[in-house]
CSV table of C-alpha atoms in Angstrom, one decimal:
chain,number,residue,atom,x,y,z
A,8,MET,CA,111.6,9.9,-12.1
A,9,LEU,CA,110.0,10.2,-15.5
A,10,GLN,CA,110.7,13.9,-15.5
A,11,ASP,CA,114.4,13.2,-14.6
A,12,ASP,CA,114.5,10.7,-17.5
A,13,LEU,CA,113.1,13.5,-19.7
A,14,GLY,CA,115.8,15.9,-18.4
A,15,SER,CA,118.8,13.6,-19.1
A,16,PRO,CA,118.5,13.4,-22.9
A,17,LEU,CA,118.0,17.2,-23.0
A,18,SER,CA,121.3,17.8,-21.1
A,19,ARG,CA,123.2,15.4,-23.3
A,20,ARG,CA,121.8,17.0,-26.4
A,21,LYS,CA,123.0,20.4,-25.2
A,22,LYS,CA,126.5,19.1,-24.5
A,23,LYS,CA,126.8,17.5,-27.9
A,24,VAL,CA,125.6,20.6,-29.6
A,25,GLY,CA,127.9,22.8,-27.6
A,26,GLY,CA,131.0,20.7,-28.8
A,27,GLY,CA,131.3,22.7,-32.0
A,28,ALA,CA,129.1,23.8,-34.7
A,29,GLY,CA,131.4,23.1,-37.5
A,30,GLY,CA,132.9,19.9,-36.2
A,31,PRO,CA,132.2,16.4,-37.5
A,32,ASN,CA,129.9,15.7,-34.6
A,33,ALA,CA,127.4,18.3,-35.7
A,34,VAL,CA,125.3,15.9,-37.8
A,35,ASP,CA,125.4,13.3,-35.0
A,36,GLY,CA,124.1,16.0,-32.6
A,37,VAL,CA,121.2,16.8,-34.8
A,38,VAL,CA,120.3,13.1,-35.2
A,39,GLY,CA,120.5,12.6,-31.4
A,40,THR,CA,118.3,15.7,-30.8
A,41,VAL,CA,115.6,14.3,-33.1
A,42,SER,CA,115.8,10.9,-31.4
A,43,GLY,CA,115.5,12.5,-27.9
A,44,ASP,CA,112.4,14.5,-29.0
A,45,VAL,CA,110.7,11.3,-30.0
A,46,GLN,CA,111.5,9.6,-26.7
A,47,THR,CA,110.3,12.7,-24.9
A,48,GLN,CA,107.0,12.6,-26.7
A,49,GLU,CA,106.5,8.9,-26.0
A,50,LEU,CA,107.2,9.4,-22.4
A,51,ALA,CA,104.8,12.3,-22.2
A,52,ALA,CA,102.1,10.2,-23.8
A,53,LYS,CA,102.7,7.4,-21.4
A,54,ILE,CA,102.6,9.8,-18.5
A,55,ALA,CA,99.3,11.2,-19.6
A,56,GLN,CA,97.9,7.6,-20.1
A,57,ASN,CA,99.2,6.7,-16.7
A,58,GLU,CA,97.4,9.6,-15.2
A,59,GLN,CA,94.1,8.6,-16.9
A,60,LEU,CA,94.5,5.1,-15.6
A,61,HIS,CA,95.1,6.4,-12.1
A,62,LEU,CA,92.0,8.5,-12.3
A,63,LYS,CA,89.9,5.5,-13.5
A,64,VAL,CA,91.3,3.3,-10.7
A,65,SER,CA,90.4,6.0,-8.2
A,66,GLU,CA,86.9,6.4,-9.5
A,67,LEU,CA,86.4,2.6,-9.5
A,68,ALA,CA,87.7,2.4,-6.0
A,69,HIS,CA,85.3,5.1,-4.9
A,70,GLU,CA,82.3,3.4,-6.5
A,71,SER,CA,83.4,0.0,-5.0
A,72,GLN,CA,83.4,1.6,-1.6
A,73,LYS,CA,79.9,3.0,-2.1
A,74,SER,CA,78.6,-0.3,-3.4
A,75,ALA,CA,80.2,-2.1,-0.5
A,76,ALA,CA,78.5,0.3,2.0
A,77,ALA,CA,75.1,-0.1,0.2
A,78,LEU,CA,75.5,-3.9,0.3
A,79,GLN,CA,76.3,-3.7,4.0
A,80,THR,CA,73.2,-1.7,4.7
A,81,THR,CA,71.0,-4.1,2.7
A,82,ARG,CA,72.6,-7.1,4.4
A,83,ALA,CA,71.9,-5.5,7.8
A,84,LYS,CA,68.2,-4.8,6.8
A,85,LEU,CA,67.7,-8.3,5.5
A,86,GLU,CA,69.2,-9.8,8.6
A,87,SER,CA,66.8,-7.7,10.7
A,88,ASP,CA,63.8,-8.7,8.6
A,89,MET,CA,64.8,-12.3,8.7
A,90,SER,CA,65.0,-12.1,12.5
A,91,SER,CA,61.5,-10.5,12.7
A,92,PHE,CA,60.1,-13.0,10.3
A,93,SER,CA,61.5,-15.9,12.3
A,94,GLU,CA,59.9,-14.5,15.5
A,95,GLU,CA,56.6,-14.0,13.7
A,96,MET,CA,56.7,-17.5,12.4
A,97,GLU,CA,57.4,-18.9,15.8
A,98,GLN,CA,54.5,-16.9,17.2
A,99,LYS,CA,52.1,-18.1,14.5
A,100,GLU,CA,53.2,-21.7,15.1
A,101,ARG,CA,52.4,-21.3,18.8
A,102,GLU,CA,49.0,-19.8,18.1
A,103,HIS,CA,48.2,-22.4,15.6
A,104,LYS,CA,49.2,-25.1,18.0
A,105,THR,CA,47.0,-23.6,20.7
A,106,GLU,CA,44.0,-23.2,18.3
A,107,VAL,CA,44.4,-26.9,17.2
A,108,GLU,CA,44.3,-28.0,20.8
A,109,ALA,CA,41.2,-25.9,21.5
A,110,MET,CA,39.4,-27.2,18.4
A,111,THR,CA,40.3,-30.8,19.4
A,112,ASN,CA,38.9,-30.3,22.8
A,113,ASN,CA,35.7,-28.7,21.4
A,114,ARG,CA,35.3,-31.5,18.9
A,115,ALA,CA,35.5,-34.0,21.7
A,116,MET,CA,32.9,-32.1,23.7
A,117,LEU,CA,30.5,-31.8,20.7
A,118,GLU,CA,30.8,-35.5,20.0
A,119,ALA,CA,29.9,-36.2,23.6
A,120,LYS,CA,26.9,-33.9,23.4
A,121,LEU,CA,25.8,-35.3,20.1
A,122,ALA,CA,25.9,-38.8,21.5
A,123,LYS,CA,23.8,-37.6,24.5
A,124,TYR,CA,21.3,-35.8,22.3
A,125,SER,CA,21.0,-38.8,20.0
A,126,SER,CA,20.2,-41.0,22.9
A,127,GLU,CA,17.6,-38.5,24.2
A,128,LEU,CA,16.0,-38.1,20.7
A,129,LYS,CA,15.7,-41.8,20.4
A,130,SER,CA,14.1,-42.0,23.8
A,131,LEU,CA,11.7,-39.2,22.9
A,132,LYS,CA,10.7,-40.9,19.6
A,133,ASN,CA,9.9,-44.1,21.4
A,134,THR,CA,7.8,-42.2,23.9
A,135,LEU,CA,6.0,-40.3,21.2
A,136,GLN,CA,5.3,-43.5,19.3
A,137,ARG,CA,3.8,-45.1,22.5
A,138,GLU,CA,1.7,-42.0,23.1
A,139,GLN,CA,0.4,-42.1,19.6
A,140,GLU,CA,-0.5,-45.7,19.9
A,141,LEU,CA,-2.3,-45.1,23.2
A,142,SER,CA,-4.1,-42.1,21.7
A,143,GLY,CA,-5.2,-44.1,18.7
A,144,ARG,CA,-6.5,-46.9,21.0
A,145,LEU,CA,-8.3,-44.3,23.2
A,146,ARG,CA,-9.9,-42.7,20.2
A,147,GLU,CA,-11.1,-46.0,18.9
A,148,SER,CA,-12.5,-47.1,22.2
A,149,SER,CA,-14.2,-43.8,23.2
A,150,PRO,CA,-17.7,-43.3,21.9
A,151,ILE,CA,-17.4,-39.5,21.8
A,152,GLY,CA,-13.9,-39.2,20.3
A,153,LEU,CA,-11.2,-36.8,20.9
A,154,VAL,CA,-12.4,-34.1,18.4
A,155,GLY,CA,-15.4,-32.3,19.9
A,156,SER,CA,-16.7,-28.8,20.1
A,157,GLU,CA,-16.5,-28.7,23.9
A,158,ARG,CA,-14.0,-30.5,26.2
A,159,GLN,CA,-11.9,-30.0,29.3
A,160,PRO,CA,-8.1,-29.2,28.9
A,161,GLU,CA,-5.9,-32.2,28.6
A,162,THR,CA,-2.4,-32.8,29.9
A,163,VAL,CA,-1.0,-34.4,26.8
A,164,ARG,CA,2.0,-32.9,25.0
A,165,ARG,CA,1.4,-30.3,22.3
A,166,GLU,CA,3.3,-32.4,19.8
A,167,THR,CA,0.9,-35.3,20.3
A,168,TYR,CA,-2.1,-32.9,19.7
A,169,ALA,CA,-0.5,-31.6,16.5
A,170,ALA,CA,0.2,-35.1,15.3
A,171,LEU,CA,-3.5,-36.1,15.9
A,172,ASN,CA,-4.8,-32.8,14.4
A,173,VAL,CA,-6.5,-32.0,17.7
A,174,PRO,CA,-6.8,-28.4,19.0
A,175,VAL,CA,-5.0,-27.6,22.2
A,176,VAL,CA,-6.8,-25.7,25.0
A,177,ASP,CA,-4.6,-23.2,26.8
A,178,ALA,CA,-6.0,-21.3,29.7
A,179,LYS,CA,-3.8,-18.2,29.1
A,180,LEU,CA,-4.5,-18.3,25.4
A,181,GLN,CA,-8.2,-18.8,26.0
A,182,GLY,CA,-8.2,-15.6,28.1
A,183,ARG,CA,-6.5,-13.6,25.3
A,184,VAL,CA,-9.0,-15.0,22.9
A,185,LEU,CA,-11.9,-13.8,25.0
A,186,VAL,CA,-10.4,-10.3,25.2
A,187,SER,CA,-9.9,-10.3,21.5
A,188,LEU,CA,-13.5,-11.5,20.9
A,189,ARG,CA,-14.8,-8.6,23.0
A,190,ALA,CA,-12.8,-6.1,21.0
A,191,SER,CA,-13.8,-7.8,17.7
A,192,LEU,CA,-17.5,-7.6,18.7
A,193,GLU,CA,-17.1,-3.9,19.2
A,194,LEU,CA,-15.3,-3.5,15.8
A,195,VAL,CA,-17.9,-5.5,14.0
A,196,THR,CA,-20.7,-3.5,15.6
A,197,SER,CA,-19.0,-0.2,14.7
A,198,PHE,CA,-18.3,-1.4,11.2
A,199,ALA,CA,-22.0,-2.3,10.6
A,200,THR,CA,-23.1,1.0,12.0
A,201,GLN,CA,-20.7,3.0,9.8
A,202,LEU,CA,-21.6,0.9,6.7
A,203,SER,CA,-25.3,1.6,7.3
A,204,THR,CA,-24.6,5.3,7.7
A,205,LEU,CA,-22.6,5.3,4.5
A,206,HIS,CA,-25.4,3.5,2.6
A,207,SER,CA,-28.0,6.0,4.0
A,208,TYR,CA,-25.8,8.9,2.8
A,209,LEU,CA,-25.5,7.4,-0.6
A,210,GLN,CA,-29.2,6.7,-0.8
A,211,GLN,CA,-30.0,10.3,0.1
A,212,ARG,CA,-27.5,11.6,-2.4
A,213,CYS,CA,-28.9,9.5,-5.2
A,214,LYS,CA,-32.3,11.0,-4.5
A,215,THR,CA,-31.1,14.6,-4.5
A,216,TYR,CA,-28.1,14.7,-6.9
A,217,PRO,CA,-28.2,14.6,-9.9
A,218,ILE,CA,-31.8,15.6,-10.5
A,219,ASP,CA,-33.5,15.9,-13.9
A,220,THR,CA,-35.0,19.4,-13.7
A,221,SER,CA,-37.7,18.6,-16.2
A,222,THR,CA,-39.1,15.5,-14.4
A,223,GLY,CA,-37.7,15.9,-10.9
A,224,VAL,CA,-36.5,12.3,-10.8
A,225,GLN,CA,-33.1,10.6,-11.2
A,226,ILE,CA,-31.5,10.9,-14.7
A,227,SER,CA,-31.2,7.1,-15.1
A,228,THR,CA,-32.7,4.0,-13.8
A,229,VAL,CA,-29.3,3.0,-12.3
A,230,ASN,CA,-29.8,5.4,-9.4
A,231,GLN,CA,-33.2,4.0,-8.8
A,232,LYS,CA,-31.9,0.4,-8.6
A,233,LEU,CA,-29.0,1.6,-6.5
A,234,CYS,CA,-31.4,3.2,-4.0
A,235,LYS,CA,-33.3,-0.1,-3.7
A,236,LEU,CA,-30.1,-2.0,-3.0
A,237,LEU,CA,-28.9,0.5,-0.5
A,238,HIS,CA,-32.2,0.5,1.3
A,239,SER,CA,-32.0,-3.3,1.9
A,240,SER,CA,-28.4,-3.3,3.3
A,241,SER,CA,-29.2,-2.7,6.9
A,242,SER,CA,-32.0,-5.2,7.4
A,243,SER,CA,-30.6,-7.9,5.2
A,244,TYR,CA,-26.8,-7.9,5.7
A,245,THR,CA,-25.4,-5.7,8.4
A,246,LYS,CA,-27.8,-6.6,11.2
A,247,PRO,CA,-27.5,-10.4,10.6
A,248,LEU,CA,-23.7,-10.0,10.6
A,249,VAL,CA,-23.7,-8.4,14.0
A,250,SER,CA,-26.2,-10.8,15.4
A,251,ALA,CA,-24.3,-13.9,14.3
A,252,PHE,CA,-21.0,-12.6,15.7
A,253,SER,CA,-22.6,-11.6,19.0
A,254,GLN,CA,-24.1,-15.1,19.4
A,255,TYR,CA,-20.7,-16.6,18.6
A,256,SER,CA,-18.9,-14.4,21.1
A,257,GLY,CA,-21.5,-15.1,23.8
A,258,LYS,CA,-21.2,-18.9,23.4
A,259,LEU,CA,-17.4,-18.6,23.9
A,260,HIS,CA,-17.8,-16.4,27.0
A,261,ALA,CA,-20.3,-18.9,28.5
A,262,ASN,CA,-18.0,-21.9,27.9
A,263,PRO,CA,-14.3,-20.8,28.0
A,264,TYR,CA,-13.2,-24.3,27.0
A,265,SER,CA,-15.1,-24.3,23.7
A,266,THR,CA,-12.9,-24.4,20.6
A,267,PRO,CA,-13.0,-21.0,18.8
A,268,THR,CA,-12.9,-22.7,15.4
A,269,GLY,CA,-15.2,-25.2,13.8
A,270,SER,CA,-18.3,-24.2,15.8
A,271,SER,CA,-21.8,-23.8,14.3
A,272,ASP,CA,-22.0,-20.2,15.5
A,273,LEU,CA,-18.8,-19.3,13.8
A,274,MET,CA,-20.2,-20.9,10.6
A,275,GLU,CA,-23.3,-18.7,10.9
A,276,PHE,CA,-21.1,-15.6,11.1
A,277,ALA,CA,-19.0,-16.8,8.2
A,278,LEU,CA,-22.2,-17.3,6.1
A,279,ALA,CA,-23.5,-13.8,7.1
A,280,HIS,CA,-20.1,-12.3,6.1
A,281,ARG,CA,-20.2,-14.1,2.8
A,282,ARG,CA,-23.7,-12.8,2.0
A,283,LEU,CA,-22.4,-9.3,2.8
A,284,VAL,CA,-19.4,-9.8,0.4
A,285,ALA,CA,-21.8,-10.9,-2.3
A,286,TYR,CA,-24.0,-7.9,-1.7
A,287,LEU,CA,-21.1,-5.5,-1.9
A,288,ASP,CA,-19.9,-7.2,-5.1
A,289,THR,CA,-23.4,-6.6,-6.6
A,290,LEU,CA,-23.5,-3.1,-5.4
A,291,THR,CA,-20.2,-2.0,-6.7
A,292,PRO,CA,-21.0,-1.7,-10.5
A,293,TYR,CA,-24.1,0.4,-9.7
A,294,LEU,CA,-22.0,2.7,-7.5
A,295,GLN,CA,-19.4,3.1,-10.3
A,296,ILE,CA,-22.0,3.9,-12.9
A,297,SER,CA,-23.7,6.4,-10.6
A,298,LEU,CA,-20.4,8.2,-10.0
A,299,GLN,CA,-19.7,8.3,-13.7
A,300,GLU,CA,-23.2,9.9,-14.3
A,301,GLU,CA,-22.5,12.4,-11.6
A,302,CYS,CA,-19.1,13.3,-13.2
A,303,GLY,CA,-21.0,13.9,-16.5
A,304,GLU,CA,-23.1,16.7,-15.1
A,305,SER,CA,-22.1,20.3,-15.8
A,306,VAL,CA,-22.2,21.2,-12.1
A,307,CYS,CA,-19.6,18.6,-11.3
A,308,GLY,CA,-16.2,20.4,-11.0
A,309,VAL,CA,-12.7,19.1,-11.7
A,310,GLN,CA,-12.0,18.4,-8.0
A,311,LEU,CA,-15.3,16.5,-7.5
A,312,THR,CA,-14.6,14.5,-10.7
A,313,ASP,CA,-11.2,13.5,-9.4
A,314,ILE,CA,-12.6,12.4,-6.1
A,315,ASN,CA,-15.3,10.4,-7.8
A,316,MET,CA,-12.8,8.6,-10.0
A,317,GLN,CA,-10.7,7.7,-6.9
A,318,ILE,CA,-13.8,6.3,-5.2
A,319,SER,CA,-14.6,4.3,-8.3
A,320,ASN,CA,-11.1,2.8,-8.4
A,321,THR,CA,-11.2,2.0,-4.6
A,322,LEU,CA,-14.5,0.1,-4.6
A,323,PRO,CA,-13.0,-3.0,-6.4
A,324,ARG,CA,-10.2,-3.0,-3.9
A,325,LEU,CA,-12.8,-3.0,-1.1
A,326,VAL,CA,-14.6,-6.1,-2.5
A,327,ALA,CA,-11.2,-7.9,-3.0
A,328,ALA,CA,-10.2,-7.2,0.6
A,329,PHE,CA,-13.5,-8.5,1.8
A,330,SER,CA,-13.2,-11.6,-0.3
A,331,THR,CA,-9.7,-12.4,1.0
A,332,ALA,CA,-10.8,-12.1,4.6
A,333,ASP,CA,-13.9,-14.2,3.8
A,334,ASN,CA,-11.7,-17.1,2.5
A,335,TYR,CA,-9.7,-17.4,5.7
A,336,LEU,CA,-12.9,-16.9,7.8
A,337,SER,CA,-14.5,-19.8,6.0
A,338,LEU,CA,-11.5,-22.1,6.6
A,339,LEU,CA,-11.7,-21.3,10.3
A,340,ALA,CA,-15.4,-21.9,10.5
A,341,ARG,CA,-15.1,-25.4,9.0
A,342,GLY,CA,-12.8,-26.5,11.8
A,343,PRO,CA,-9.8,-28.7,11.9
A,344,VAL,CA,-11.5,-31.6,10.1
A,345,GLU,CA,-12.8,-30.0,7.0
A,346,GLY,CA,-11.0,-26.6,7.1
A,347,VAL,CA,-7.6,-25.7,8.4
A,348,SER,CA,-5.6,-28.1,10.5
A,349,VAL,CA,-4.2,-27.5,14.0
A,350,ALA,CA,-0.7,-27.2,12.7
A,351,SER,CA,-1.8,-24.6,10.1
A,352,LEU,CA,-4.0,-22.6,12.4
A,353,PRO,CA,-1.4,-20.0,13.4
A,354,VAL,CA,-0.6,-19.3,9.7
A,355,CYS,CA,-4.3,-19.0,8.8
A,356,LEU,CA,-4.9,-16.6,11.7
A,357,GLN,CA,-1.8,-14.5,10.7
A,358,ARG,CA,-3.1,-14.2,7.2
A,359,LEU,CA,-6.6,-13.4,8.4
A,360,LYS,CA,-5.0,-10.6,10.5
A,361,ILE,CA,-3.1,-9.3,7.4
A,362,SER,CA,-6.3,-9.3,5.3
A,363,ILE,CA,-8.2,-7.4,8.0
A,364,ARG,CA,-5.5,-4.8,8.1
A,365,ASP,CA,-5.7,-4.4,4.3
A,366,LEU,CA,-9.5,-4.1,4.6
A,367,HIS,CA,-9.1,-1.5,7.3
A,368,SER,CA,-6.7,0.6,5.1
A,369,VAL,CA,-9.2,0.4,2.1
A,370,LEU,CA,-12.1,1.5,4.4
A,371,GLU,CA,-10.0,4.3,5.8
A,372,ALA,CA,-9.2,5.5,2.2
A,373,LEU,CA,-12.9,5.4,1.3
A,374,HIS,CA,-13.8,7.3,4.5
A,375,ASN,CA,-11.3,10.1,3.6
A,376,LEU,CA,-12.5,10.3,0.1
A,377,TYR,CA,-16.2,10.6,1.1
A,378,SER,CA,-15.3,13.1,3.8
A,379,SER,CA,-13.5,15.3,1.3
A,380,LYS,CA,-16.5,14.9,-1.1
A,381,ILE,CA,-18.9,16.2,1.6
C-alpha cells in the first residue's frame, strides 16, 4: 500500500509535466514534483523505521518465548524438588516420632531400674553396716583378734575384710602363691649363684689385671680394697639372702593358710635383701674407679674402654633398681598394720613386679657387657 502511495504522486507528476513545456502550468509542475519527492522520502524513512520496529518486535518475541520456556523448566524443577522435600520432611517427622517414643520407653525402663538398684543399694549398705558392727564387737570380745599371722579362711564378704584392713585367704590364690614362691626360690638361688660367680670373676681380674710390672701388685690400693669386699660377698650377703627366703617359703608351704605378708620370716628376708643393697651401694664406687684405672692402661684398647664405660654407667642403675625393689619388699614385710594395707596390696605387688622386671633388664645388660668383655 505504501508503495502504491509512492507510485501515485509520480504518475500525477508525469501527467502534469507532459501537459506542455511552455505552458503556464510548467512552474506548477516543477513545484509539485519537488513536493512529491519530499513526501516520497518521508514515506521511505517511515517504511525503514517500520521495518526496524518489526525486527525489534520479532527479536523481543523470540527472547520472550525463550524466557518463558526457561521459566517453565525452572518451575517444573522447583515443583519436583518441593515434592521431594515434602516427602523427606514427612519421613523425618515419622522417624523423629518413632525415636521419641523409643526414648520415652527407655527412660521409663531406666527409671524403674534405678529405683530398683537404689533400693538394693540401700539394703546392702544396711547389711554392710550391721556386719561392720558385728565384726567390731567380735574383735573387741576376741582375745586373739582378727589380725593374726595364721588363721583359717573365713566366709565373710571381701568388702568387709577390706573395710577392716584384714587380709583375705583364698584357696585358689593361695595355690598360685605357693607356685610363685617355688619359682621365686629358684630365681633367688640362681641370682645368688650368678652374683657370687661374677664377684669371683671380678676378684680374679683385679688380681691379674692390671699388674704393676715393677712390683707385681695392683697399681692402686683401690683394687686391694675391692678384692676384700668381693671376697666377703658370698658368705656375708648372698648365702643369708637365700637362706632367709628358703625359710620363708618353707613356712608358707607347711601352713598354706599363713598370710604371705607381715610374717617374721619375710622380714628376715627383707633385712637380708637390704644388707645386700647396702653392700652393692658400697661396692659400686670401687668398681667404677677400678674400671677407670683399667681404661688408663696402654694395653686397654678402644673397644674395651667403651665396654668399661658402659659397665660403669650401668652400675648405678643396678643399685637404683635394687633400692626400688627393696622399698616395696619392706612394705610387704611389715604387714597390713604397719606397712601396706589390704586394699593397697595389689598395687604394691604390681609395682614390686615392675621393679623386679627393671632389675632383670639391668642385670641382663650387665651380663651382656661382661660377656663381651671376656
